[in-house]
Tab-separated table of C-alpha atoms in Angstrom:
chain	number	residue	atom	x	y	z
S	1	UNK	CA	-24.355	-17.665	2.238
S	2	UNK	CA	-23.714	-17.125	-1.359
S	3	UNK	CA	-20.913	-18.258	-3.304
S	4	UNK	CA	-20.827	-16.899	-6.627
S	5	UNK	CA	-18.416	-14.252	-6.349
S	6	UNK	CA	-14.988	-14.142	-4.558
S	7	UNK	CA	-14.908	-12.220	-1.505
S	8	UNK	CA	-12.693	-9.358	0.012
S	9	UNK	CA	-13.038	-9.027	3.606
S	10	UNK	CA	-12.239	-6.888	6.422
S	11	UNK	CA	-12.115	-8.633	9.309
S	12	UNK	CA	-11.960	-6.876	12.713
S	13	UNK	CA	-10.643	-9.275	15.141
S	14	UNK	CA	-10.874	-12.008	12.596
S	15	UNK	CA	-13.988	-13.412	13.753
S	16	UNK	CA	-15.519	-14.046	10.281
S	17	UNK	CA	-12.502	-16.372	9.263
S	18	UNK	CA	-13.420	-18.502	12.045
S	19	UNK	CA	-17.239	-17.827	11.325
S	20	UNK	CA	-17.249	-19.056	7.663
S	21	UNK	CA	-13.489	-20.137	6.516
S	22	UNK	CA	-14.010	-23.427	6.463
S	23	UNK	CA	-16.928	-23.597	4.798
S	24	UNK	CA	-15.989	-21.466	2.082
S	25	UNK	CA	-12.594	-23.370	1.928
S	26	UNK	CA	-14.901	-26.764	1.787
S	27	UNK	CA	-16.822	-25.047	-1.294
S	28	UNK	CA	-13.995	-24.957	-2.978
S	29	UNK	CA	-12.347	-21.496	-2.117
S	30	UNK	CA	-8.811	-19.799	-2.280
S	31	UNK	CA	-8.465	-19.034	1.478
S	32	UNK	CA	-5.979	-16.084	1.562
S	33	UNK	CA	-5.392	-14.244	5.274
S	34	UNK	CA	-2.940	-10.981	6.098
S	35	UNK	CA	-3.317	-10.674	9.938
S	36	UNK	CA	-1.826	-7.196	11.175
S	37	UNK	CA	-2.646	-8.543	14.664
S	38	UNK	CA	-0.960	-11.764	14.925
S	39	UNK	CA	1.825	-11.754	11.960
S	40	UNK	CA	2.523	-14.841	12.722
S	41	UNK	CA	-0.914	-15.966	12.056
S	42	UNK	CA	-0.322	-13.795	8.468
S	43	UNK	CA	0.388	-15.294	4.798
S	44	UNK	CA	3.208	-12.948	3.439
S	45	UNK	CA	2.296	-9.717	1.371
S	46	UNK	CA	5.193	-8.147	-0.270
S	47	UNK	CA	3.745	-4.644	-2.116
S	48	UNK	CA	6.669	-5.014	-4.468
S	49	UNK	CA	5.670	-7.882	-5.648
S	50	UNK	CA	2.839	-6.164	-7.552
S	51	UNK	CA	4.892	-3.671	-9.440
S	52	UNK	CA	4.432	-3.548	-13.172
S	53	UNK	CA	5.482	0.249	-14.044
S	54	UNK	CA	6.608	3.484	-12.886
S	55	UNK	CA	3.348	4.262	-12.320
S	56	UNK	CA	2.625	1.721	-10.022
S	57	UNK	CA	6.101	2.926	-8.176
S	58	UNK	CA	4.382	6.345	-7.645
S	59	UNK	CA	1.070	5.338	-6.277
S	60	UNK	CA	3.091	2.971	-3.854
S	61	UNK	CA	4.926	5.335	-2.594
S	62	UNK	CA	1.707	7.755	-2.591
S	63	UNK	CA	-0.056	5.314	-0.638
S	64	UNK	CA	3.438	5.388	2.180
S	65	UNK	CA	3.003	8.731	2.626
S	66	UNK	CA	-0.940	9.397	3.072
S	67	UNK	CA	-0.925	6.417	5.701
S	68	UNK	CA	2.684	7.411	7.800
S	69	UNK	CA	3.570	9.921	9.862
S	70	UNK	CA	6.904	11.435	8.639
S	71	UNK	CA	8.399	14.577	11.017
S	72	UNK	CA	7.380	17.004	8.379
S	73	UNK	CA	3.490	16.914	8.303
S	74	UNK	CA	2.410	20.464	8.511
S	75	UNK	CA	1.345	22.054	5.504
S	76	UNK	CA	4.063	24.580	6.379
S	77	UNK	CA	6.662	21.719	5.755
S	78	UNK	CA	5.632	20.332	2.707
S	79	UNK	CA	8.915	20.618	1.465
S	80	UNK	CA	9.866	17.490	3.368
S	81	UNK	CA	7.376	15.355	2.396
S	82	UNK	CA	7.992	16.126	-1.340
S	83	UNK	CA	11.219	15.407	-0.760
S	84	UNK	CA	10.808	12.087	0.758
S	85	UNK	CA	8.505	11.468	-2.378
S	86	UNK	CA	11.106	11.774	-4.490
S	87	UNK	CA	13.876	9.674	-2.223
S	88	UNK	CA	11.563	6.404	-2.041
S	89	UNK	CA	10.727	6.861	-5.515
S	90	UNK	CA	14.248	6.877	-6.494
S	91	UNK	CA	14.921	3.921	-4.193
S	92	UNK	CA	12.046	2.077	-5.240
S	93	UNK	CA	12.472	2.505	-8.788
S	94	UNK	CA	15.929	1.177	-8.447
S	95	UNK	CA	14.600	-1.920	-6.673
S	96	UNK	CA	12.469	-2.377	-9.012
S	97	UNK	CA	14.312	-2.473	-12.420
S	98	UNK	CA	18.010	-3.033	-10.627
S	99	UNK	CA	17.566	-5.632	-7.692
S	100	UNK	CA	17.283	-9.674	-8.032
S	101	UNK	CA	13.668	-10.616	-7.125
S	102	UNK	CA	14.544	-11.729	-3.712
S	103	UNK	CA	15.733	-8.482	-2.390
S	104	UNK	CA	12.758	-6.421	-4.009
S	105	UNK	CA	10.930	-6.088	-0.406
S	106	UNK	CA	10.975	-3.265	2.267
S	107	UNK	CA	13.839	-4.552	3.945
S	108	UNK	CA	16.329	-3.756	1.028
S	109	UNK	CA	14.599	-0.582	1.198
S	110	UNK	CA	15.410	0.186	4.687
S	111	UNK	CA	18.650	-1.031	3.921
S	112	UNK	CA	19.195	1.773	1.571
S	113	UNK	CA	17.931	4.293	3.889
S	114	UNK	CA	19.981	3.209	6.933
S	115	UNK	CA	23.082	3.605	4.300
S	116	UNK	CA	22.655	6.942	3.568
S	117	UNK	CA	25.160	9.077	5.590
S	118	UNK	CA	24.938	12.627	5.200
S	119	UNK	CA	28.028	14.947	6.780
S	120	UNK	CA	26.703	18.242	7.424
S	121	UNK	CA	30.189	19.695	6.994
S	122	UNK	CA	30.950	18.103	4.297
S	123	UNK	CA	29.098	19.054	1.248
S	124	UNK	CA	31.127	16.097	-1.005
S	125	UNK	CA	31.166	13.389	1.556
S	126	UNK	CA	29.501	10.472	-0.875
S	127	UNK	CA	28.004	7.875	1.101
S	128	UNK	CA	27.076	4.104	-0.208
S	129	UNK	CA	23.631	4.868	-1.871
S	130	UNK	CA	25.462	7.731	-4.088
S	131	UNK	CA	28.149	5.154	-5.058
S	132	UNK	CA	25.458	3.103	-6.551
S	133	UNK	CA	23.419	5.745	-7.643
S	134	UNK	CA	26.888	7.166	-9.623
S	135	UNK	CA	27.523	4.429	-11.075
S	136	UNK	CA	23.771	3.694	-12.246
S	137	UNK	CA	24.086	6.874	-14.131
S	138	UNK	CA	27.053	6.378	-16.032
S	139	UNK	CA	25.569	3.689	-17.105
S	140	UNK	CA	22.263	4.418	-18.005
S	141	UNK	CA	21.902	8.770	-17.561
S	142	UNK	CA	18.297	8.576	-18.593
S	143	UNK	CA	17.142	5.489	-15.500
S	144	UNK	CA	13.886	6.228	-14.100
S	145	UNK	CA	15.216	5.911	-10.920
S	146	UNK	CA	18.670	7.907	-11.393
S	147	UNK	CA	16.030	10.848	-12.340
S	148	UNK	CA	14.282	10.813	-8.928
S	149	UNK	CA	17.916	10.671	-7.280
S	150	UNK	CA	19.385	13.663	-9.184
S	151	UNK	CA	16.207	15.448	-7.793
S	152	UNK	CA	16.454	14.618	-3.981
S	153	UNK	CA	20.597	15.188	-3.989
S	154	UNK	CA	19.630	18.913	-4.528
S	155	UNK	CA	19.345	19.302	-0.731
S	156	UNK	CA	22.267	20.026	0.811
S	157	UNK	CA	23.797	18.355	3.427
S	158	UNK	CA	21.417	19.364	7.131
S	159	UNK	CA	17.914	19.872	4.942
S	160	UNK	CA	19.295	15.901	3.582
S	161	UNK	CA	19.675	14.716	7.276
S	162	UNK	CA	16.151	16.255	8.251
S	163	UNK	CA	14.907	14.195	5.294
S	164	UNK	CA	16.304	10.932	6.306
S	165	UNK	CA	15.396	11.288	10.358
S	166	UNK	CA	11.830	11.996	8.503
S	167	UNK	CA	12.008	9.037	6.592
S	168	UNK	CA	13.363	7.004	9.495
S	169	UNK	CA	10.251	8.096	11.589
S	170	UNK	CA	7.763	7.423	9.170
S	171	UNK	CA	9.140	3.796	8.560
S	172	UNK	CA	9.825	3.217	11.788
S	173	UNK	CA	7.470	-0.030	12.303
S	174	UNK	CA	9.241	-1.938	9.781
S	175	UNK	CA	11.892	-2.027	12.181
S	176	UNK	CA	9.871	-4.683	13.935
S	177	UNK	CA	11.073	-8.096	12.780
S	178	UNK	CA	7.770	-9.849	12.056
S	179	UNK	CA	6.655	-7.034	10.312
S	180	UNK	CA	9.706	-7.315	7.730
S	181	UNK	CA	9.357	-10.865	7.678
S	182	UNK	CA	5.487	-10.743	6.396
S	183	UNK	CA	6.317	-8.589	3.439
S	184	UNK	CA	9.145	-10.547	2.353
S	185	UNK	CA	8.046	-12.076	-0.297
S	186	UNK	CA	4.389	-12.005	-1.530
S	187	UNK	CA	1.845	-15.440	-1.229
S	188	UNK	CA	-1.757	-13.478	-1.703
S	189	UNK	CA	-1.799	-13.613	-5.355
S	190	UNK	CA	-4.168	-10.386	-5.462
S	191	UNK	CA	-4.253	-10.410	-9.026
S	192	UNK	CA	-5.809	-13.413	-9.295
S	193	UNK	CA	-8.768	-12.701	-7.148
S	194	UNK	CA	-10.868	-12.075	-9.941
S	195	UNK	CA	-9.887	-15.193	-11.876
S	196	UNK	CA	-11.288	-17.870	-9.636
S	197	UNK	CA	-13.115	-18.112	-6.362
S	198	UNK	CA	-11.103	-16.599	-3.385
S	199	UNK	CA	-11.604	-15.151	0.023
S	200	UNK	CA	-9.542	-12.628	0.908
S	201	UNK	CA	-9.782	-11.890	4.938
S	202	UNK	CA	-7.628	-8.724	6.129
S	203	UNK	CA	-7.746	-8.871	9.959
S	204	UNK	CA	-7.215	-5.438	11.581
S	205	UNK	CA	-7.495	-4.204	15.512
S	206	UNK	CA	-10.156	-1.864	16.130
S	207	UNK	CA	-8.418	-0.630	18.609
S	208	UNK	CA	-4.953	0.580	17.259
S	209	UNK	CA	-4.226	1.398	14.128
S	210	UNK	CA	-0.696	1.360	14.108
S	211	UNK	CA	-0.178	-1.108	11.030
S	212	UNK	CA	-3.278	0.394	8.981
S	213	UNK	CA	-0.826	1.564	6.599
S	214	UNK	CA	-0.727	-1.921	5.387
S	215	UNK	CA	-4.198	-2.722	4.645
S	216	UNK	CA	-4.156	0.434	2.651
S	217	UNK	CA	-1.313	-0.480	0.853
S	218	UNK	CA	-3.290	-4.061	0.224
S	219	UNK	CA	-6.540	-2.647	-0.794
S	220	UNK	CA	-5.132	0.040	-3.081
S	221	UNK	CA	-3.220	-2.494	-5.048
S	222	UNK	CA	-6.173	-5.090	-5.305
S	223	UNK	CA	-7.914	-2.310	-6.806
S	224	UNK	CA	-5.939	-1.236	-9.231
S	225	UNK	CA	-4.411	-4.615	-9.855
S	226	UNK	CA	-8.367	-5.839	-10.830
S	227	UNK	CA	-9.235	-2.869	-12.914
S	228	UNK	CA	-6.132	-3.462	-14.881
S	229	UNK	CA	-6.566	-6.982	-15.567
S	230	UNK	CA	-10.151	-6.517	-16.243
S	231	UNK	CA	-8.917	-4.072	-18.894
S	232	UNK	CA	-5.731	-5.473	-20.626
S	233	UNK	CA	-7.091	-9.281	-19.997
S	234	UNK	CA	-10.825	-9.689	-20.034
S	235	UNK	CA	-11.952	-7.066	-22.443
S	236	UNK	CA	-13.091	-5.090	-19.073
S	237	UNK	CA	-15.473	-7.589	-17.086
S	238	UNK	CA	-13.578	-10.037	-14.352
S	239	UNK	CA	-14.984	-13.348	-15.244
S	240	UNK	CA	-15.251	-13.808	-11.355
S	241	UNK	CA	-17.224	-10.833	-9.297
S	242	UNK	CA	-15.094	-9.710	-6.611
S	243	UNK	CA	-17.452	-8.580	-3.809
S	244	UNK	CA	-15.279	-6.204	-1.154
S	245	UNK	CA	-16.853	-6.105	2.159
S	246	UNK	CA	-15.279	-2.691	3.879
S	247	UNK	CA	-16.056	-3.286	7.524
S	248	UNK	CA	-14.398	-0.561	9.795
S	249	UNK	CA	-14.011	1.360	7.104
S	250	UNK	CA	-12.599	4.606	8.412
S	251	UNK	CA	-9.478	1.978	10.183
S	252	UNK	CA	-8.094	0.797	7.104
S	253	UNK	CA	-6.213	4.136	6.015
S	254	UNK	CA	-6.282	6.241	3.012
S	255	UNK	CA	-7.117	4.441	-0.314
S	256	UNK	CA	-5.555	7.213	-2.922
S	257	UNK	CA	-7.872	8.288	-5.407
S	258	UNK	CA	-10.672	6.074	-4.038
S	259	UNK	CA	-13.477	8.806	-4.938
S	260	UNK	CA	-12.521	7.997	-8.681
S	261	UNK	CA	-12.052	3.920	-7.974
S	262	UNK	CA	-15.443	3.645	-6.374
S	263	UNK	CA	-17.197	5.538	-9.115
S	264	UNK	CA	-15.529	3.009	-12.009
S	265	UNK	CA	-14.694	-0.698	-10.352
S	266	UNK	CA	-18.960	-1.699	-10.271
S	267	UNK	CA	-18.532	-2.084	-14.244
S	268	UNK	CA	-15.241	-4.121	-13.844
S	269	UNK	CA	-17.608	-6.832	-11.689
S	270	UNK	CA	-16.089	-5.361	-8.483
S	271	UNK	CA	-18.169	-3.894	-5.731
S	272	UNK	CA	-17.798	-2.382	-2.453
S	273	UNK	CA	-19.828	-2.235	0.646
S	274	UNK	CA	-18.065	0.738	3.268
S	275	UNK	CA	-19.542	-0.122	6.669
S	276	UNK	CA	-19.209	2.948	9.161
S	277	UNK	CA	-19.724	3.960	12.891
S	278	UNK	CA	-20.742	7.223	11.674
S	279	UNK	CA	-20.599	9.114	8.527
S	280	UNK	CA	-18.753	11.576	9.724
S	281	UNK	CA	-15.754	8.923	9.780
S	282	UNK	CA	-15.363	8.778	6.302
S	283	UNK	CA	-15.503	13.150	6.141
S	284	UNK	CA	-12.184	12.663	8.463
S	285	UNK	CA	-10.087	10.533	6.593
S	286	UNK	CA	-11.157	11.765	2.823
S	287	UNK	CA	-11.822	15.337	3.413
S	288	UNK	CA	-14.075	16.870	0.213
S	289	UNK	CA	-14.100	13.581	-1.319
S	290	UNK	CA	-16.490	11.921	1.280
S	291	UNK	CA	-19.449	13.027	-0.411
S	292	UNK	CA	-18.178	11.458	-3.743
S	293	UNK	CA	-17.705	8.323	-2.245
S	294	UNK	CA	-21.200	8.416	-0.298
S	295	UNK	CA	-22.851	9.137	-3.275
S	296	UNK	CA	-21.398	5.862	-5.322
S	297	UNK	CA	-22.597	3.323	-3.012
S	298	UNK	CA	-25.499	2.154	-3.453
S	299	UNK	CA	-26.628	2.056	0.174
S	300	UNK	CA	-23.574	3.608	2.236
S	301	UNK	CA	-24.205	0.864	6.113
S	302	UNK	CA	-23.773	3.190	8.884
S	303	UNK	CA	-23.721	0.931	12.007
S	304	UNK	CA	-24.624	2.810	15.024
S	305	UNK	CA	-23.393	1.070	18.485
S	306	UNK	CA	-24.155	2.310	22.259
């Protein structure tokens, strides 16, 4: 096996950590693991953790909603899912610059949510979240996040109840405990993949793909994370290759903007190998895009299995 690159690996079933984890570890590798099987078997990821602008706030929350299932999905109702754009984004963004560092996780978040009463009859009724929110403003009118409030508040009190029980549903498996426990806080270092030798393995079922929402959020960071730091750090080269190995491709969830990514990472020293059942796989998740991202790779691997 090689080892002059780190490595990024999908791992359905997480037979190729057993396979080769130890030896890599023996050759002097990182060894970093999120298991959506077992969590207990995980090392915590905590999205927040990797937050560095407002930007990065809006392609988090981007990355929610293209890889949940809210109760307004219909292109009829994209109302609702605008709207619970803007309501994470304003909750978010007030994690982000308000919160200590400990409560900067998608519990807190939750937390929020659960505290935001809305009484249907009454149009003034403030609840816990507009307290805060009130007095964020007086303070500081032009916040970021007191911006993206002002916004969502415009719906009046039953269209604000649909838009909670929609945000409820689509965060629904964080209200399993180990799931809130593994993105606590944050031990993957992803920004520091392409700084010295590490092996990234992100086991996933290939049967359900209930938490796939995760890996998505994990793979759309690294990405961006990399670029960035091969840009503002390294004059645009990673000093390490980072070699991502994209098995099961179509069960990892939407990667935003991945027809652009996949087109620009190869001169950052990143590369990607998507491994398929069938082309037609990659057509369902990223609509007109799949051809884009077909046409990047070098040698798109189309497994086909009887």
């Amino acid at each position: 096996m090689q080892m002059h690159s780190s490595y990024v690996v999908t791992d359905p079933k997480g037979t190729v950590l057993i396979e080769c984890g130890k030896m890599l570890e023996k050759n002097g590798y990182d060894i970093k693991v999120l298991n959506t099987i077992n969590f207990k078997k995980s090392m915590h990821y905590n999205p927040f953790a990797y937050l560095r602008s407002e930007k990065d706030i809006l392609k988090l929350v981007q990355t929610i909603i293209a890889n949940t299932k809210g109760e307004g999905e219909k292109s009829s109702e994209d109302f609702w899912v605008k709207a619970e754009r803007l309501y994470y984004t304003a909750l978010i963004g007030y994690l982000y610059y308000e919160a200590p560092e400990e409560e900067q996780n998608f519990e807190t978040l939750l937390a929020f949510i659960d505290a935001s009463e809305v009484r249907e009859e009454d149009e003034n009724f403030k609840n816990a979240v507009d307290y805060i929110f009130d007095a964020l403003e007086k303070e500081k009118p032009n916040h970021f996040a007191v911006k993206q409030y002002r916004k969502y508040k415009l719906a009046a009190g039953k269209t604000a109840k649909l838009i909670l029980i929609s945000c409820g549903a689509r965060l629904a498996p964080f209200d399993i405990e180990e799931l809130k426990n593994l993105m606590e806080y944050d031990e993957m270092g992803l920004d520091t993949i392409g700084d010295k030798k590490t092996a990234l393995f992100i086991i996933i079922s290939d049967t359900d793909d209930t938490f796939n929402f995760v890996v998505a959020m994990m793979y759309t960071q690294l990405f961006n994370l990399l670029c960035d730091k091969a840009d503002d750090v390294y004059g645009g080269r990673l000093p390490v290759h980072v070699r991502c190995l994209l098995d099961e491709f179509s069960n990892i969830g939407q990667i935003p903007k991945f027809e652009k990514l996949i087109a620009t990472i190869r001169s950052r020293e990143i590369s990607a190998s998507i491994i398929l059942q069938a082309k037609s796989q990659l057509k369902a998740i990223y609509k007109d895009n799949a051809d884009t991202i077909s046409g990047n790779c070098v040698r798109p691997e189309v497994v086909n299995t009887l």
